[in-house]
CSV table of C-alpha atoms in Angstrom, one decimal:
chain,number,residue,atom,x,y,z
A,290,MET,CA,21.3,11.3,-20.2
A,291,LEU,CA,17.8,10.9,-21.5
A,292,LEU,CA,15.3,8.7,-19.6
A,293,SER,CA,12.4,7.1,-21.4
A,294,VAL,CA,9.4,5.9,-19.5
A,295,VAL,CA,7.1,3.5,-21.2
A,296,ILE,CA,3.5,3.4,-20.0
A,297,PRO,CA,1.2,0.8,-21.6
A,298,CYS,CA,-2.5,1.9,-21.3
A,299,TYR,CA,-5.7,0.0,-21.9
A,300,ASN,CA,-8.9,1.6,-20.7
A,301,GLU,CA,-7.1,3.8,-18.2
A,302,GLU,CA,-9.2,7.0,-18.7
A,303,GLU,CA,-9.4,7.6,-14.9
A,304,ASN,CA,-5.7,7.0,-14.3
A,305,VAL,CA,-3.6,8.6,-17.1
A,306,GLN,CA,-3.9,12.2,-16.0
A,307,LEU,CA,-3.3,11.3,-12.3
A,308,PHE,CA,-0.3,9.2,-13.4
A,309,TYR,CA,1.1,12.1,-15.4
A,310,ASP,CA,0.6,14.6,-12.5
A,311,THR,CA,2.2,12.1,-10.1
A,312,ILE,CA,5.3,11.4,-12.2
A,313,VAL,CA,5.9,15.1,-12.9
A,314,HIS,CA,5.7,15.9,-9.2
A,315,VAL,CA,8.0,13.0,-8.2
A,316,PHE,CA,10.6,13.6,-11.0
A,317,GLY,CA,10.8,17.4,-10.6
A,318,GLN,CA,13.7,18.7,-12.6
A,319,LEU,CA,14.4,15.3,-14.0
A,320,MET,CA,11.4,15.8,-16.3
A,321,GLU,CA,13.6,18.1,-18.5
A,322,ASN,CA,15.6,15.0,-19.5
A,323,THR,CA,12.7,12.5,-19.6
A,324,GLU,CA,10.4,11.4,-22.3
A,325,LEU,CA,7.0,9.8,-21.5
A,326,ILE,CA,5.8,7.2,-24.0
A,327,PHE,CA,2.2,6.4,-23.5
A,328,VAL,CA,1.1,3.4,-25.6
A,329,ASN,CA,-2.7,3.3,-26.1
A,330,ASP,CA,-3.4,-0.3,-26.7
A,331,GLY,CA,-6.8,0.1,-28.5
A,332,SER,CA,-8.6,1.5,-25.5
A,333,GLU,CA,-12.4,1.5,-25.8
A,334,ASP,CA,-12.9,4.4,-23.4
A,335,ARG,CA,-11.6,7.9,-23.5
A,336,THR,CA,-8.0,7.1,-22.7
A,337,TYR,CA,-6.8,8.4,-26.0
A,338,THR,CA,-8.7,11.7,-25.5
A,339,TYR,CA,-7.0,12.3,-22.2
A,340,LEU,CA,-3.6,11.2,-23.6
A,341,LYS,CA,-4.0,13.7,-26.4
A,342,GLN,CA,-4.8,16.4,-23.9
A,343,ILE,CA,-1.7,15.6,-21.9
A,344,TYR,CA,0.4,15.7,-25.1
A,345,GLU,CA,-1.0,19.1,-26.2
A,346,GLU,CA,-0.6,20.7,-22.8
A,347,SER,CA,2.6,19.2,-21.4
A,348,PRO,CA,5.8,21.3,-21.6
A,349,TYR,CA,7.8,18.1,-21.5
A,350,GLN,CA,8.6,15.4,-24.0
A,351,VAL,CA,5.5,13.2,-24.5
A,352,LYS,CA,4.8,10.6,-27.1
A,353,VAL,CA,1.5,8.9,-27.6
A,354,VAL,CA,1.5,5.7,-29.6
A,355,SER,CA,-2.0,4.6,-30.4
A,356,PHE,CA,-2.8,1.2,-31.8
A,357,SER,CA,-5.5,0.5,-34.5
A,358,ARG,CA,-7.0,-2.1,-32.0
A,359,ASN,CA,-6.2,-3.9,-28.9
A,360,PHE,CA,-3.0,-6.0,-29.5
A,361,GLY,CA,-2.3,-6.9,-25.9
A,362,LYS,CA,0.3,-5.8,-23.3
A,363,GLU,CA,3.1,-7.6,-25.0
A,364,ALA,CA,2.7,-5.6,-28.2
A,365,ALA,CA,2.4,-2.4,-26.1
A,366,LEU,CA,5.6,-3.1,-24.3
A,367,LEU,CA,7.4,-3.8,-27.6
A,368,ALA,CA,6.0,-0.6,-29.2
A,369,GLY,CA,7.1,1.5,-26.2
A,370,LEU,CA,10.7,0.0,-26.3
A,371,GLU,CA,11.0,0.5,-30.0
A,372,HIS,CA,10.0,4.2,-29.7
A,373,ALA,CA,12.2,4.8,-26.7
A,374,LYS,CA,15.4,6.9,-27.4
A,375,GLY,CA,16.7,7.2,-23.8
A,376,ASP,CA,20.0,5.9,-22.5
A,377,LEU,CA,17.8,4.3,-19.8
A,378,THR,CA,14.2,3.0,-20.3
A,379,ALA,CA,11.7,2.3,-17.6
A,380,ILE,CA,8.5,0.3,-17.9
A,381,ILE,CA,5.7,1.1,-15.6
A,382,ASP,CA,1.9,0.6,-15.5
A,383,ALA,CA,-0.5,3.6,-15.6
A,384,ASP,CA,-2.7,2.5,-12.6
A,385,LEU,CA,-0.1,3.7,-10.0
A,386,GLN,CA,0.2,0.3,-8.4
A,387,GLN,CA,3.8,0.7,-9.3
A,388,ARG,CA,4.9,4.1,-7.9
A,389,PRO,CA,7.2,6.4,-10.0
A,390,GLU,CA,9.4,6.8,-6.9
A,391,TYR,CA,10.8,3.4,-7.4
A,392,ILE,CA,12.2,4.4,-10.8
A,393,LEU,CA,14.4,6.9,-9.0
A,394,GLU,CA,15.6,4.1,-6.7
A,395,MET,CA,16.4,2.0,-9.8
A,396,MET,CA,18.4,4.8,-11.4
A,397,ASP,CA,20.3,5.3,-8.2
A,398,ILE,CA,21.2,1.5,-8.1
A,399,LEU,CA,22.5,1.7,-11.7
A,400,ASN,CA,24.5,4.8,-11.0
A,401,LYS,CA,26.1,3.2,-7.9
A,402,HIS,CA,26.6,-0.2,-9.6
A,403,PRO,CA,27.7,0.2,-13.2
A,404,GLU,CA,28.2,-3.6,-13.5
A,405,TYR,CA,24.4,-4.0,-13.7
A,406,ASP,CA,22.5,-3.5,-17.0
A,407,ALA,CA,19.0,-3.6,-15.6
A,408,VAL,CA,17.0,-3.3,-12.4
A,409,ALA,CA,13.8,-5.4,-12.1
A,410,ALA,CA,11.2,-5.0,-9.3
A,411,TYR,CA,9.7,-8.0,-7.6
A,412,GLN,CA,7.1,-8.4,-4.9
A,413,GLU,CA,8.3,-9.7,-1.6
A,414,GLU,CA,4.7,-10.1,-0.4
A,415,ARG,CA,2.0,-10.7,-3.0
A,416,LYS,CA,-1.4,-9.0,-2.3
A,417,GLU,CA,-3.6,-11.6,-3.9
A,418,GLY,CA,-5.5,-14.7,-3.0
A,419,LYS,CA,-3.8,-17.9,-1.8
A,420,VAL,CA,-5.1,-19.9,-4.8
A,421,LEU,CA,-3.7,-17.5,-7.4
A,422,THR,CA,-0.4,-17.3,-5.5
A,423,PHE,CA,-0.3,-21.1,-5.4
A,424,PHE,CA,-0.7,-21.4,-9.2
A,425,LYS,CA,1.8,-18.7,-9.9
A,426,ASN,CA,4.4,-20.4,-7.7
A,427,CYS,CA,3.7,-23.6,-9.6
A,428,PHE,CA,4.2,-21.8,-12.9
A,429,TYR,CA,7.6,-20.5,-11.9
A,430,LYS,CA,8.7,-23.9,-10.6
A,431,ILE,CA,7.6,-25.6,-13.8
A,432,ILE,CA,9.2,-23.0,-16.2
A,433,ASN,CA,12.4,-22.8,-14.3
A,434,GLY,CA,12.6,-26.6,-14.2
A,435,ILE,CA,12.2,-27.1,-18.0
A,436,THR,CA,14.2,-24.2,-19.3
A,437,LYS,CA,17.9,-23.3,-19.2
A,438,MET,CA,17.2,-19.8,-17.8
A,439,GLU,CA,15.8,-18.6,-14.5
A,440,MET,CA,12.8,-16.4,-14.1
A,441,VAL,CA,12.8,-14.8,-10.7
A,442,ARG,CA,9.5,-15.5,-8.9
A,443,SER,CA,7.2,-12.5,-8.6
A,444,ALA,CA,9.4,-10.3,-10.9
A,445,SER,CA,7.2,-8.0,-13.0
A,446,ASP,CA,7.6,-6.0,-16.1
A,447,PHE,CA,8.3,-3.0,-13.9
A,448,ARG,CA,12.0,-2.5,-14.5
A,449,LEU,CA,14.7,-0.1,-15.7
A,450,LEU,CA,16.9,-1.1,-18.7
A,451,LYS,CA,20.0,0.3,-20.2
A,452,ARG,CA,20.2,1.0,-23.9
A,453,ASN,CA,22.0,-2.2,-24.8
A,454,VAL,CA,19.3,-4.3,-23.1
A,455,VAL,CA,16.5,-2.4,-25.0
A,456,ASP,CA,18.3,-2.9,-28.3
A,457,ALA,CA,18.7,-6.6,-27.6
A,458,ILE,CA,15.0,-7.0,-26.8
A,459,CYS,CA,13.9,-5.1,-29.9
A,460,ALA,CA,16.2,-7.1,-32.1
A,461,LEU,CA,14.3,-10.3,-31.4
A,462,PRO,CA,12.1,-11.0,-34.5
A,463,GLU,CA,9.5,-13.3,-32.8
A,464,LYS,CA,5.8,-12.4,-33.0
A,465,CYS,CA,4.6,-14.5,-30.1
A,466,ARG,CA,6.2,-12.6,-27.3
A,467,PHE,CA,6.5,-13.4,-23.6
A,468,SER,CA,8.3,-10.5,-22.1
A,469,LYS,CA,9.2,-12.1,-18.7
A,470,GLY,CA,10.9,-14.9,-20.6
A,471,ILE,CA,12.6,-12.5,-23.1
A,472,PHE,CA,14.0,-10.4,-20.2
A,473,SER,CA,15.7,-13.5,-18.8
A,474,TRP,CA,16.7,-14.9,-22.2
A,475,VAL,CA,18.6,-11.9,-23.4
A,476,GLY,CA,20.8,-12.2,-20.3
A,477,PHE,CA,22.7,-9.1,-19.0
A,478,ASN,CA,23.3,-8.5,-15.3
A,479,THR,CA,20.1,-7.7,-13.6
A,480,TYR,CA,19.6,-6.4,-10.0
A,481,TYR,CA,16.3,-7.5,-8.4
A,482,MET,CA,14.8,-4.9,-6.2
A,483,PRO,CA,11.9,-5.6,-3.8
A,484,TYR,CA,8.9,-3.3,-3.9
A,485,THR,CA,5.4,-3.0,-2.5
A,486,VAL,CA,2.4,-3.0,-4.8
A,487,GLU,CA,-0.1,-0.3,-4.1
A,488,GLU,CA,-3.8,-0.4,-4.7
A,489,ARG,CA,-5.0,0.7,-8.1
A,490,ALA,CA,-5.9,4.4,-8.2
A,491,HIS,CA,-9.0,3.7,-10.3
A,492,GLY,CA,-10.6,0.8,-12.2
A,493,THR,CA,-10.1,-3.0,-11.9
A,494,THR,CA,-7.4,-5.3,-13.2
A,495,LYS,CA,-7.5,-6.5,-16.8
A,496,TRP,CA,-6.1,-9.9,-15.9
A,497,SER,CA,-8.5,-12.7,-15.1
A,498,PHE,CA,-7.4,-16.2,-13.9
A,499,TRP,CA,-8.1,-17.6,-17.4
A,500,LYS,CA,-6.0,-14.9,-19.1
A,501,LEU,CA,-3.2,-15.6,-16.7
A,502,PHE,CA,-3.5,-19.3,-17.4
A,503,ILE,CA,-3.3,-18.8,-21.2
A,504,TYR,CA,-0.4,-16.4,-20.7
A,505,ALA,CA,1.5,-19.1,-18.7
A,506,ILE,CA,0.9,-21.6,-21.4
A,507,ASP,CA,2.3,-19.2,-24.0
A,508,GLY,CA,5.4,-18.7,-21.8
A,509,ILE,CA,6.1,-22.4,-21.5
A,510,VAL,CA,5.6,-23.0,-25.2
A,511,ALA,CA,7.7,-20.0,-26.2
A,512,PHE,CA,10.8,-21.0,-24.2
A,513,SER,CA,10.8,-24.8,-23.9
A,514,THR,CA,10.2,-27.9,-26.0
A,515,THR,CA,10.1,-30.1,-22.9
A,516,PRO,CA,6.3,-30.7,-23.3
A,517,LEU,CA,6.9,-32.3,-26.7
A,518,THR,CA,9.5,-34.6,-25.1
A,519,VAL,CA,7.1,-35.5,-22.3
A,520,SER,CA,4.3,-36.3,-24.8
A,521,SER,CA,6.8,-38.6,-26.7
A,522,LEU,CA,7.7,-40.3,-23.5
A,523,LEU,CA,4.1,-40.8,-22.6
A,524,GLY,CA,3.5,-42.4,-26.0
A,525,ILE,CA,6.4,-44.8,-25.5
A,526,LEU,CA,5.3,-45.7,-21.9
A,527,LEU,CA,1.7,-46.3,-23.1
A,528,CYS,CA,2.9,-48.6,-25.9
A,529,ILE,CA,5.0,-50.6,-23.5
A,530,PHE,CA,2.0,-50.8,-21.1
A,531,SER,CA,-0.4,-51.8,-23.8
A,532,GLY,CA,2.0,-54.5,-25.0
A,533,ILE,CA,2.3,-56.0,-21.4
A,534,LEU,CA,-1.5,-55.8,-21.0
A,535,MET,CA,-2.0,-57.6,-24.3
A,536,MET,CA,0.2,-60.4,-23.2
A,537,ILE,CA,-1.6,-60.7,-19.9
A,538,ILE,CA,-5.0,-60.9,-21.7
A,539,ILE,CA,-3.7,-63.6,-24.1
A,540,ILE,CA,-2.2,-65.7,-21.3
A,541,LYS,CA,-5.4,-65.2,-19.2
A,542,THR,CA,-7.6,-66.3,-22.1
A,543,LEU,CA,-5.5,-69.4,-22.9
A,544,ILE,CA,-5.5,-70.5,-19.3
A,545,TRP,CA,-9.0,-69.6,-18.0
A,546,GLY,CA,-10.8,-69.1,-21.3
A,547,ASP,CA,-12.6,-66.0,-20.1
A,548,PRO,CA,-12.2,-63.2,-22.7
A,549,VAL,CA,-15.3,-61.3,-21.7
A,550,ALA,CA,-14.6,-60.5,-18.0
A,551,GLY,CA,-12.8,-57.2,-17.2
A,552,PHE,CA,-14.8,-54.9,-19.5
A,553,PRO,CA,-14.9,-52.1,-16.9
A,554,THR,CA,-11.1,-52.2,-16.7
A,555,LEU,CA,-10.8,-52.2,-20.5
A,556,ALA,CA,-13.2,-49.2,-20.8
A,557,SER,CA,-11.2,-47.3,-18.2
A,558,ILE,CA,-7.9,-48.0,-20.0
A,559,ILE,CA,-9.5,-46.8,-23.3
A,560,LEU,CA,-10.7,-43.6,-21.7
A,561,PHE,CA,-7.3,-43.0,-20.1
A,562,THR,CA,-5.3,-43.6,-23.2
A,563,SER,CA,-7.7,-41.4,-25.3
A,564,GLY,CA,-7.2,-38.6,-22.8
A,565,ILE,CA,-3.4,-38.9,-23.0
A,566,GLN,CA,-3.7,-38.9,-26.8
A,567,LEU,CA,-5.8,-35.7,-26.8
A,568,LEU,CA,-3.4,-34.1,-24.3
A,569,CYS,CA,-0.4,-34.9,-26.5
A,570,THR,CA,-2.2,-33.7,-29.6
A,571,GLY,CA,-3.1,-30.5,-27.8
A,572,ILE,CA,0.6,-30.0,-26.9
A,573,ILE,CA,1.7,-30.5,-30.5
A,574,GLY,CA,-1.1,-28.2,-31.6
A,575,GLN,CA,0.2,-25.4,-29.4
A,576,TYR,CA,3.6,-25.5,-31.0
A,577,LEU,CA,2.0,-25.7,-34.5
A,578,ALA,CA,-0.2,-22.7,-33.7
A,579,LYS,CA,2.9,-20.6,-32.6
A,580,ASN,CA,4.8,-21.7,-35.7
A,581,TYR,CA,1.8,-20.8,-37.9
A,582,THR,CA,1.6,-17.3,-36.3
A,583,GLU,CA,5.3,-16.8,-36.8
A,584,THR,CA,5.3,-17.9,-40.5
A,585,LYS,CA,2.5,-15.4,-41.3
A,586,ASN,CA,5.0,-12.7,-40.4
A,587,ARG,CA,2.3,-10.2,-39.5
A,588,PRO,CA,3.4,-7.2,-37.5
A,589,VAL,CA,3.1,-7.4,-33.7
A,590,TYR,CA,1.1,-4.2,-33.7
A,591,ILE,CA,-0.3,-1.5,-36.1
A,592,VAL,CA,0.0,2.2,-35.2
A,593,LYS,CA,-3.1,4.2,-35.9
A,594,ASP,CA,-1.8,7.5,-34.7
A,595,LEU,CA,1.6,8.8,-33.3
A,596,LEU,CA,1.9,12.0,-31.4
A,597,ASP,CA,5.5,13.1,-30.8
A,598,SER,CA,6.2,16.4,-29.1
A,599,GLU,CA,9.9,16.1,-30.0
A,600,LYS,CA,9.2,15.9,-33.7
A,601,ASN,CA,6.9,18.9,-33.4
A,602,LYS,CA,9.7,20.9,-31.8
A,603,GLU,CA,12.1,20.0,-34.7
A,604,LYS,CA,9.5,21.3,-37.2
């Protein structure tokens, strides 16, 4: 049974060698049946140089998929899954916040429980600020409330997948990808395993609050049309409200003959309705933008260089 380990890398020059040494030490003899797939997502530092060194010196199966530029983690995950050949495929970050020991636990769970097709790790206690935790909790409540699937709170991309799950994910043709949603959408029986996130070995996180916010918007737009329904309902309600207000103004004018009074109220209403219109236009724009991206049919990523020790052995 071959195990594939997908490791997305972006500016991880200080971590990739340490990660490789750690996983080799943890896996031991299992490395004989393991392929490591490093995906260099257009790193701007010396990540590729160190990955190439690992590839050249490692006695084990190592692949290095290097992009022509930075396409984002979603593209890196897809590339890793598409190049994975194992019966089981693990996804793990290179910064060692997710320890390789957990992969062995995931394998043990699948061996003992054949009814499961995947194991996903989730954080029981998040090591982050209360504000960020609050917004993340809000996101999961919203997306679980407006979609027909359930995304487990705090579940990460750190997981172990059987071959049938990997094939199902790779078969999806969409360009605007949201992996957390895709993992839930394809279904299959998933076991959720708690784990503890460690401190980064080196460097800082690549995810800012703004990037997480945009990522959340992408997830909602990718898996629900509820925002479009909400914008339509808002339009209907505002039409009804404006009709009632118009009748009140007409009646008031006929009785009291005072059409000028109430300007501040009128100005506030105009600003409010204009804001709602811009909001609804923005929601429609998000869906049009995704549709535009999909119809262009550009590849999710472009491979600049591929190093594959298995192909070299065949030669």
